[in-house]
Amino acid sequence: MSFNDDEQIISTQDSGSKPIPITPGRVQLVSIHNNMVPLEKSKLRVMLEITGGGSTNDRPGLDLVAVLDVSGSMGGEKIAKVKTAMLFMIYKLSPIDRLSVVTFESGAKRLCPLRQITENSQKELENLINGLNASGGTNITAGLQTGLKVINDRSLSGGRSVGIMLMSDGEQNVGGDAAKVPVGNVPVHTFGFGTDQDPVVLKAIADNSIEGTFSDVQNMDNLSIAFSQCLAGLLTLVVEDLRLKVIRYEDESTIEQVIAGSYPQSKDNANGSVTVTFGGLYAKEVRKVIVDLLLPAVTQEREADVLQITYSYSFQGSPFEANPATITVRRTGKFAEQQERPEVKIEETRLRIVNVIKEARKMAEKNELRNARDKLVEAQNSLGDVDDKSNPMVEMLASELQQLLKMMESQKIYEKQGRPFALSSETSHDRQRFTTRGDQEEGPRPFATPRMDKYLEQARSFNKEPSKPPPSVDEDVQEEITANPLAPVIGAINYYLQLAIKCLLAIEKIINRGL
């Protein structure tokens, strides 16, 4: 059976944001590194930050599939919370978006094709959601495969973004292993609901997609909040298929390693390049990449080009590739020892703490809770030696360690709470993308974007008063434009300013070499 009956987009008066031709400057790239290196053989650490633009008035239409667990364990209050979370989602989407709902228990059903969000379809979708009932086993594989089929069989796909949000409250007990289902390029975001979820499988599903995430929702009251945070990202997509490429300069440098979390890397030994593939990037999201270089010994002082950087992406099907940028350092015999840049030190601290969390989780899986707790306490104490203790990331890392310590007080508590919390924390740090974790509505929010913060408050209000719909995504965009009318063009302005500066620096370099 083919699912090519997705609804076509029909223009409406209040259809919201309109696509416009692709413009440069949808992302901003900066490098942070020391600019002086001694003449002898040396190492240089370069941190690259790539940030999504702030304007989403021209975002692509979203094709979203909600894959919902309606097995027997979802009865009562759980299914009620799912209905509330889904209604929030329905109200947020605009007429350029489409939504399909898939449910699974012992098998899977597509309850509706991809429906354009209009006033009429919103009411029909609301009735469909309110009619959900819980029964049967838990066949996550069938639900995931059906959701993927909805995406892959579309008759209208050009220039549109996609996403799957899959929620389950239990362990798969029917069908095959969902962790082995290939998901291709479709972002799959999974949500473990309650304290009897299977976080290992749900995280594996998310890991199978380039940019998927796993969120741990132990508190049933927080499902709307968890859904809202993922939706805030999907509705603020600024680029797709983002790739960052770094190339060594022959005889001047060697790339020893590139640290970019769990994002895939490809190497070209012929030109000494490494390419990192990120997938989609949301508005104001940041990806930090560390490049470790080995610089050979030189005999005289000079300016040296040590790394070339470029990036590419697509937007609504149109490709864009930025002009290459060059990292230049001064090789000098009058070298004064330089401290690592503060921004780099904070990122190094984050990476170190994430590795500790992974090691502690592996210990806990072997029933070595005492060793795991000692590991976490040691990491907690080490944060006291960080120069910038008031840095928000340091504070968030301290909070994560403290929460995980509480969840490792016993093996039973770890298995119910600590394991999903740790896995959600890992996927968040590996993706550099916000995920809900634990049963805390308050607490650390690493990698959260401004729109996520806004939707957090809206979801809280909606939970208290579900009869009052939240603002639509188009109203959110209009509010942001009113607050910052230059937002739609500021990215392009910054891009051309940076390009002009690079040209001037290149001219200066040529003049200096000619003297």
Coordinates of C-alpha atoms in Angstrom, one line a residue:
M1 CA 0.0 0.0 0.0
S2 CA 1.4 3.4 -1.0
F3 CA 1.0 6.5 1.1
N4 CA 1.1 9.0 -1.8
D5 CA -2.2 10.5 -0.9
D6 CA -0.7 13.4 1.1
E7 CA -2.7 16.6 0.7
Q8 CA -1.4 19.3 -1.6
I9 CA -0.8 22.8 -0.2
I10 CA -3.6 25.1 -1.1
S11 CA -2.8 28.8 -0.7
T12 CA -4.9 30.6 1.9
Q13 CA -5.2 34.3 2.9
D14 CA -3.5 33.6 6.2
S15 CA -1.0 31.1 4.8
G16 CA 1.8 32.7 6.9
S17 CA 5.4 32.8 5.8
K18 CA 6.1 32.8 2.0
P19 CA 9.3 31.2 0.5
I20 CA 11.8 33.7 -0.9
P21 CA 14.9 33.0 -3.0
I22 CA 17.9 31.7 -1.1
T23 CA 20.2 34.3 0.4
P24 CA 23.7 33.9 1.9
G25 CA 24.4 34.5 5.5
R26 CA 21.8 32.0 6.9
V27 CA 24.6 30.8 9.2
Q28 CA 27.6 32.6 10.7
L29 CA 31.0 31.0 11.2
V30 CA 33.6 32.2 13.6
S31 CA 37.0 30.7 14.6
I32 CA 38.6 31.0 18.1
H33 CA 42.3 30.2 18.5
N34 CA 45.6 31.6 19.6
N35 CA 47.3 33.6 16.9
M36 CA 50.9 33.1 17.8
V37 CA 52.8 29.8 17.6
P38 CA 56.5 29.1 18.2
L39 CA 59.0 28.2 15.5
E40 CA 59.5 24.6 16.7
K41 CA 57.0 21.8 16.1
S42 CA 53.8 22.7 17.8
K43 CA 50.2 21.9 18.4
L44 CA 47.3 24.4 17.7
R45 CA 43.7 24.0 18.8
V46 CA 41.1 25.8 16.7
M47 CA 37.5 26.0 17.8
L48 CA 34.9 26.7 15.1
E49 CA 31.4 28.0 15.9
I50 CA 28.7 27.8 13.3
T51 CA 25.4 29.5 14.3
G52 CA 22.0 29.5 12.7
G53 CA 20.5 32.8 11.6
G54 CA 17.7 34.4 13.7
S55 CA 15.1 34.9 11.0
T56 CA 12.5 32.2 10.2
N57 CA 10.0 34.2 8.2
D58 CA 10.9 32.2 5.1
R59 CA 11.1 28.8 6.6
P60 CA 10.2 25.8 4.5
G61 CA 6.8 24.0 5.1
L62 CA 7.1 21.2 7.6
D63 CA 5.9 17.6 6.9
L64 CA 5.6 16.2 10.4
V65 CA 4.6 12.6 11.4
A66 CA 3.6 11.9 15.0
V67 CA 4.1 8.2 15.9
L68 CA 2.3 7.5 19.1
D69 CA 2.4 4.5 21.4
V70 CA -1.3 3.5 22.3
S71 CA -0.5 0.1 23.8
G72 CA -2.3 -1.1 26.9
S73 CA 0.1 0.5 29.3
M74 CA -0.8 3.9 27.9
G75 CA -4.3 3.8 29.4
G76 CA -5.7 6.4 31.8
E77 CA -3.8 9.5 32.6
K78 CA -1.0 8.7 30.1
I79 CA -3.2 8.8 27.0
A80 CA -4.8 12.0 28.3
K81 CA -1.4 13.7 28.5
V82 CA -0.7 12.5 25.0
K83 CA -3.9 14.1 23.7
T84 CA -3.0 17.4 25.4
A85 CA 0.5 17.4 23.9
M86 CA -0.8 16.6 20.5
L87 CA -3.4 19.4 20.6
F88 CA -0.7 21.9 21.4
M89 CA 1.2 20.7 18.3
I90 CA -1.9 21.0 16.1
Y91 CA -2.6 24.5 17.3
K92 CA 1.0 25.6 16.7
L93 CA 1.3 24.5 13.0
S94 CA 0.5 26.9 10.1
P95 CA -1.1 26.4 6.7
I96 CA 2.3 25.7 5.1
D97 CA 2.7 22.7 7.3
R98 CA 1.2 19.2 7.1
L99 CA 0.7 16.6 9.9
S100 CA 0.1 12.9 9.8
V101 CA -0.7 10.7 12.9
V102 CA 0.5 7.1 13.2
T103 CA -0.4 4.9 16.2
F104 CA 1.1 1.6 17.2
E105 CA 0.3 -1.1 19.7
S106 CA 0.6 -4.8 18.5
G107 CA 0.5 -3.4 15.0
A108 CA 0.6 0.1 13.5
K109 CA -2.1 2.3 11.8
R110 CA -1.8 5.5 9.8
L111 CA -4.8 7.4 11.2
C112 CA -4.6 10.1 8.5
P113 CA -2.4 11.1 5.6
L114 CA -0.3 14.3 5.7
R115 CA -3.0 16.9 6.2
Q116 CA -2.5 20.6 5.5
I117 CA -3.2 22.6 8.6
T118 CA -6.3 24.7 8.1
E119 CA -9.1 25.7 10.3
N120 CA -11.2 22.7 9.1
S121 CA -8.4 20.2 9.4
Q122 CA -7.4 21.4 12.8
K123 CA -10.9 20.5 14.1
E124 CA -10.8 17.1 12.3
L125 CA -7.3 16.3 13.7
E126 CA -8.5 17.4 17.2
N127 CA -11.4 14.9 17.0
L128 CA -9.1 12.2 15.8
I129 CA -6.7 12.7 18.7
N130 CA -9.5 12.9 21.2
G131 CA -10.7 9.5 20.0
L132 CA -7.4 7.7 20.8
N133 CA -7.7 4.6 23.0
A134 CA -5.1 2.3 24.6
S135 CA -4.8 -1.5 24.1
G136 CA -2.5 -4.2 22.9
G137 CA 1.3 -4.8 22.9
T138 CA 4.2 -2.5 22.0
N139 CA 5.5 -2.8 18.4
I140 CA 7.8 0.2 18.0
T141 CA 9.2 -1.2 14.8
A142 CA 5.8 -1.2 13.1
G143 CA 5.2 2.4 14.2
L144 CA 8.6 3.6 13.0
Q145 CA 8.3 1.9 9.7
T146 CA 4.8 3.3 9.1
G147 CA 6.0 6.8 9.9
L148 CA 8.9 6.5 7.6
K149 CA 6.6 5.2 4.8
V150 CA 4.4 8.3 5.2
I151 CA 7.5 10.5 4.6
N152 CA 9.1 8.5 1.8
D153 CA 5.9 8.0 -0.2
R154 CA 4.9 11.7 -0.4
S155 CA 3.8 13.0 -3.8
L156 CA 4.7 16.6 -2.7
S157 CA 8.2 16.7 -1.2
G158 CA 10.3 19.4 -3.0
G159 CA 11.5 22.3 -0.8
R160 CA 9.9 20.9 2.3
S161 CA 11.4 19.9 5.6
V162 CA 10.5 16.6 7.4
G163 CA 10.5 15.2 10.9
I164 CA 9.2 12.2 12.9
M165 CA 8.4 12.5 16.6
L166 CA 8.0 9.0 18.1
M167 CA 6.8 8.5 21.7
S168 CA 6.7 5.3 23.7
D169 CA 6.2 4.4 27.3
G170 CA 7.4 0.8 27.3
E171 CA 9.7 -1.9 26.1
Q172 CA 9.1 -3.4 22.6
N173 CA 7.5 -6.8 23.1
V174 CA 6.0 -7.3 19.6
G175 CA 7.8 -7.2 16.2
G176 CA 11.5 -6.9 15.4
D177 CA 14.1 -4.6 16.9
A178 CA 13.3 -1.0 16.1
A179 CA 17.0 -0.1 16.7
K180 CA 17.8 -1.9 13.5
V181 CA 15.3 0.0 11.2
P182 CA 17.2 2.2 8.7
V183 CA 15.8 5.7 8.8
G184 CA 17.8 7.3 6.0
N185 CA 18.0 11.1 6.1
V186 CA 14.7 11.6 8.0
P187 CA 15.3 13.3 11.4
V188 CA 13.7 11.0 14.1
H189 CA 13.1 12.5 17.5
T190 CA 12.1 10.0 20.2
F191 CA 10.5 10.5 23.6
G192 CA 10.6 8.0 26.5
F193 CA 7.4 8.5 28.5
G194 CA 7.2 7.5 32.1
T195 CA 9.5 5.3 34.1
D196 CA 9.0 2.0 32.3
Q197 CA 10.3 3.2 28.9
D198 CA 13.1 1.5 26.9
P199 CA 15.6 4.3 26.6
V200 CA 18.3 2.2 25.0
V201 CA 16.1 1.4 22.0
L202 CA 14.7 4.9 21.8
K203 CA 18.1 6.5 21.8
A204 CA 19.4 4.0 19.2
I205 CA 16.5 5.0 16.9
A206 CA 17.4 8.7 17.3
D207 CA 21.1 7.9 16.8
N208 CA 20.3 6.2 13.5
S209 CA 19.4 9.6 12.0
I210 CA 22.0 12.3 11.6
E211 CA 20.3 14.9 13.8
G212 CA 17.7 12.9 15.8
T213 CA 17.4 13.3 19.6
F214 CA 16.2 11.2 22.5
S215 CA 14.2 13.0 25.2
D216 CA 13.5 11.5 28.7
V217 CA 10.0 12.5 30.0
Q218 CA 9.7 10.8 33.4
N219 CA 7.1 13.3 34.6
M220 CA 3.8 12.7 32.7
D221 CA 2.9 16.3 33.2
N222 CA 5.8 17.4 31.0
L223 CA 5.0 15.6 27.7
S224 CA 3.5 18.8 26.2
I225 CA 6.7 20.7 27.2
A226 CA 8.9 18.0 25.7
F227 CA 6.9 18.0 22.5
S228 CA 7.0 21.8 22.4
Q229 CA 10.8 22.0 22.6
C230 CA 11.2 19.6 19.6
L231 CA 8.5 21.4 17.6
A232 CA 10.2 24.8 18.3
G233 CA 13.3 23.4 16.6
L234 CA 11.5 21.9 13.6
L235 CA 9.6 25.1 13.0
T236 CA 12.7 27.3 13.0
L237 CA 14.8 25.4 10.5
V238 CA 17.2 27.8 8.8
V239 CA 19.3 25.4 6.7
E240 CA 19.4 21.7 5.8
D241 CA 22.3 19.4 4.9
L242 CA 24.8 21.6 6.6
R243 CA 28.4 20.5 6.1
L244 CA 31.6 22.0 7.5
K245 CA 34.8 21.2 5.7
V246 CA 38.3 21.9 7.0
I247 CA 41.4 21.5 4.8
R248 CA 45.1 21.5 6.0
Y249 CA 47.7 23.6 4.2
E250 CA 50.3 21.2 2.8
D251 CA 53.7 21.6 4.5
E252 CA 52.1 24.0 7.0
S253 CA 49.8 21.8 9.1
T254 CA 48.4 18.4 9.6
I255 CA 44.9 17.7 11.0
E256 CA 45.3 15.4 13.9
Q257 CA 41.6 15.1 14.9
V258 CA 38.3 16.8 14.6
I259 CA 35.9 16.7 17.5
A260 CA 32.3 17.2 16.5
G261 CA 30.2 15.0 18.9
S262 CA 28.4 12.1 17.1
Y263 CA 28.0 13.8 13.8
P264 CA 29.5 11.8 10.9
Q265 CA 32.9 12.7 9.5
S266 CA 34.5 11.9 6.2
K267 CA 38.2 12.2 5.4
D268 CA 39.9 12.9 2.1
N269 CA 43.6 11.9 2.5
A270 CA 44.4 13.3 -0.9
N271 CA 43.9 16.9 0.1
G272 CA 44.0 16.4 3.9
S273 CA 40.4 17.5 4.5
V274 CA 37.7 16.4 7.0
T275 CA 34.0 17.1 6.4
V276 CA 31.5 17.1 9.2
T277 CA 27.8 16.5 8.3
F278 CA 25.3 18.2 10.6
G279 CA 22.0 17.9 8.8
G280 CA 19.6 20.6 9.8
L281 CA 20.3 23.7 11.9
Y282 CA 17.7 25.7 13.8
A283 CA 17.6 29.4 14.3
K284 CA 20.2 30.5 16.9
E285 CA 21.5 27.0 17.3
V286 CA 25.2 26.6 17.7
R287 CA 27.6 23.8 16.6
K288 CA 31.1 23.9 18.1
V289 CA 33.8 21.9 16.4
I290 CA 37.4 21.5 17.7
V291 CA 40.2 21.0 15.2
D292 CA 43.6 19.9 16.5
L293 CA 46.5 20.8 14.2
L294 CA 50.1 19.8 14.3
L295 CA 52.4 22.5 12.9
P296 CA 55.9 21.5 11.6
A297 CA 59.0 23.3 12.8
V298 CA 60.0 26.4 10.7
T299 CA 63.3 28.3 10.6
Q300 CA 62.1 31.9 10.3
E301 CA 59.4 34.2 11.5
R302 CA 56.5 34.6 9.2
E303 CA 52.7 34.5 8.8
A304 CA 51.5 31.0 8.1
D305 CA 48.2 29.8 6.7
V306 CA 47.4 26.7 8.6
L307 CA 43.7 25.8 8.0
Q308 CA 41.1 26.5 5.3
I309 CA 37.4 26.3 6.3
T310 CA 34.3 26.3 4.2
Y311 CA 30.7 25.3 4.7
S312 CA 27.7 24.4 2.5
Y313 CA 24.0 23.9 3.0
S314 CA 20.7 23.7 1.2
F315 CA 17.6 25.7 1.7
Q316 CA 14.2 24.7 0.2
G317 CA 16.2 22.5 -2.3
S318 CA 18.6 25.2 -3.4
P319 CA 22.3 24.7 -2.6
F320 CA 24.7 27.3 -1.2
E321 CA 28.5 27.1 -0.6
A322 CA 30.4 29.7 1.3
N323 CA 33.7 31.2 0.1
P324 CA 36.6 29.5 1.9
A325 CA 38.1 31.2 5.0
T326 CA 41.7 30.9 6.1
I327 CA 43.1 30.5 9.6
T328 CA 46.5 32.4 9.8
V329 CA 48.9 32.4 12.7
R330 CA 52.2 34.1 13.4
R331 CA 55.2 31.7 13.6
T332 CA 57.6 33.5 15.9
G333 CA 60.8 33.0 17.9
K334 CA 59.7 35.6 20.4
F335 CA 56.9 33.4 21.6
A336 CA 55.3 34.2 24.9
E337 CA 53.3 31.3 26.4
Q338 CA 49.6 31.8 25.6
Q339 CA 46.7 30.5 27.7
E340 CA 44.0 28.6 25.9
R341 CA 41.1 31.0 25.0
P342 CA 38.4 31.0 27.7
E343 CA 35.7 29.9 25.2
V344 CA 37.8 26.9 24.2
K345 CA 38.5 26.0 27.8
I346 CA 34.7 25.9 28.5
E347 CA 34.1 23.7 25.6
E348 CA 36.9 21.4 26.7
T349 CA 35.3 21.2 30.1
R350 CA 32.0 20.3 28.6
L351 CA 33.5 17.5 26.6
R352 CA 35.3 16.2 29.6
I353 CA 32.2 16.1 31.7
V354 CA 30.2 14.4 29.0
N355 CA 32.9 11.6 28.8
V356 CA 32.6 11.2 32.6
I357 CA 28.8 10.8 32.3
K358 CA 29.3 8.1 29.7
E359 CA 31.9 6.3 31.8
A360 CA 29.7 6.5 34.9
R361 CA 26.7 5.1 33.0
K362 CA 28.7 2.2 31.8
M363 CA 29.8 1.5 35.3
A364 CA 26.2 1.6 36.5
E365 CA 25.2 -0.9 33.9
K366 CA 27.7 -3.3 35.5
N367 CA 26.2 -2.7 38.9
E368 CA 29.3 -0.7 39.9
L369 CA 27.3 2.2 41.4
R370 CA 29.9 3.2 44.0
N371 CA 32.6 3.6 41.3
A372 CA 30.1 5.5 39.1
R373 CA 29.2 7.9 41.9
D374 CA 32.8 8.4 42.8
K375 CA 33.4 9.3 39.1
L376 CA 30.6 11.8 39.1
V377 CA 31.8 13.4 42.4
E378 CA 35.3 13.7 41.1
A379 CA 33.9 15.5 38.0
Q380 CA 31.8 17.7 40.2
N381 CA 34.8 18.7 42.3
S382 CA 36.8 19.5 39.2
L383 CA 34.3 22.1 38.1
G384 CA 35.5 24.1 41.1
D385 CA 38.8 24.5 39.4
V386 CA 37.3 26.1 36.3
D387 CA 38.2 29.7 35.9
D388 CA 34.8 30.9 34.9
K389 CA 32.5 29.2 37.4
S390 CA 29.6 31.5 36.6
N391 CA 29.6 30.5 32.9
P392 CA 26.0 29.2 32.1
M393 CA 27.4 26.0 30.6
V394 CA 29.5 25.2 33.8
E395 CA 26.4 25.8 36.0
M396 CA 24.4 23.5 33.8
L397 CA 27.0 20.8 33.9
A398 CA 27.1 21.0 37.7
S399 CA 23.3 20.6 37.8
E400 CA 23.4 17.6 35.5
L401 CA 26.0 15.9 37.6
Q402 CA 24.0 16.6 40.8
Q403 CA 20.8 15.2 39.3
L404 CA 22.5 12.1 38.0
L405 CA 24.1 11.4 41.4
K406 CA 20.7 11.4 43.0
M407 CA 19.5 8.9 40.4
M408 CA 22.4 6.5 41.2
E409 CA 21.6 6.1 44.9
S410 CA 20.5 2.5 44.2
Q411 CA 20.4 0.1 41.2
K412 CA 16.6 0.3 41.1
I413 CA 16.6 4.1 41.0
Y414 CA 19.3 4.1 38.3
E415 CA 17.4 1.6 36.1
K416 CA 14.1 3.6 36.4
Q417 CA 15.5 7.1 36.3
G418 CA 19.3 7.3 35.9
R419 CA 19.6 5.3 32.7
P420 CA 17.1 7.4 30.6
F421 CA 18.4 10.6 32.1
A422 CA 22.0 9.8 31.3
L423 CA 21.2 8.6 27.8
S424 CA 19.2 11.8 27.1
S425 CA 22.0 13.9 28.4
E426 CA 24.5 12.1 26.2
T427 CA 22.4 12.5 23.0
S428 CA 21.9 16.2 23.9
H429 CA 25.7 16.9 24.2
D430 CA 26.6 14.7 21.3
R431 CA 24.2 16.6 19.0
Q432 CA 24.6 19.9 20.7
R433 CA 20.8 20.1 20.7
F434 CA 18.4 20.6 23.6
T435 CA 16.6 17.5 24.9
T436 CA 14.2 17.1 27.8
R437 CA 15.6 14.9 30.6
G438 CA 14.4 13.5 33.9
D439 CA 11.3 14.7 35.7
Q440 CA 12.5 18.3 36.1
E441 CA 10.4 21.0 34.6
E442 CA 13.0 23.5 35.8
G443 CA 16.7 22.9 35.6
P444 CA 19.5 22.9 33.1
R445 CA 18.6 23.8 29.5
P446 CA 21.9 23.4 27.5
F447 CA 21.5 24.2 23.8
A448 CA 18.0 25.6 24.1
T449 CA 17.1 28.3 21.5
P450 CA 15.1 31.4 22.0
R451 CA 12.1 29.8 20.3
M452 CA 12.3 26.8 22.6
D453 CA 12.3 29.2 25.7
K454 CA 9.2 30.8 24.3
Y455 CA 7.4 27.5 23.6
L456 CA 8.3 26.3 27.1
E457 CA 6.2 29.1 28.6
Q458 CA 3.4 28.6 26.1
A459 CA 3.3 24.8 26.8
R460 CA 3.1 25.5 30.6
S461 CA 0.2 27.8 30.0
F462 CA -1.5 25.4 27.7
N463 CA -1.2 22.6 30.3
K464 CA -3.0 24.7 32.8
E465 CA -5.7 25.9 30.4
P466 CA -6.0 23.5 27.3
S467 CA -9.2 25.2 26.2
K468 CA -7.1 28.3 25.3
P469 CA -5.0 27.7 22.1
P470 CA -1.5 29.0 22.1
P471 CA -0.3 31.5 19.5
S472 CA 0.3 30.0 16.1
V473 CA 3.8 29.8 14.7
D474 CA 3.0 32.6 12.3
E475 CA 2.1 34.8 15.2
D476 CA 5.4 33.9 16.9
V477 CA 7.3 34.9 13.7
Q478 CA 5.4 38.2 13.4
E479 CA 6.2 39.0 17.1
E480 CA 9.9 38.4 16.5
I481 CA 10.0 40.5 13.3
T482 CA 8.2 43.4 15.2
A483 CA 10.8 43.2 18.0
N484 CA 13.7 43.0 15.5
P485 CA 12.6 44.2 12.0
L486 CA 16.1 43.8 10.6
A487 CA 16.2 40.1 11.4
P488 CA 15.3 38.9 7.9
V489 CA 18.2 40.7 6.3
I490 CA 20.8 40.9 9.1
G491 CA 22.3 37.5 8.1
A492 CA 23.0 38.6 4.6
I493 CA 24.4 41.9 5.8
N494 CA 26.8 40.1 8.1
Y495 CA 27.8 37.7 5.4
Y496 CA 28.8 40.5 3.0
L497 CA 30.6 42.5 5.7
Q498 CA 32.6 39.4 6.6
L499 CA 33.3 38.8 2.9
A500 CA 34.6 42.4 2.5
I501 CA 36.8 42.0 5.6
K502 CA 38.3 38.8 4.2
C503 CA 39.0 40.6 0.9
L504 CA 40.8 43.4 2.7
L505 CA 42.8 41.0 4.9
A506 CA 43.8 39.1 1.8
I507 CA 45.0 42.3 0.1
E508 CA 46.9 43.3 3.2
K509 CA 48.6 39.8 3.2
I510 CA 49.6 40.1 -0.4
I511 CA 51.1 43.6 0.2
N512 CA 53.0 42.5 3.3
R513 CA 54.5 39.5 1.4
G514 CA 55.6 41.8 -1.4
L515 CA 57.5 44.1 1.0

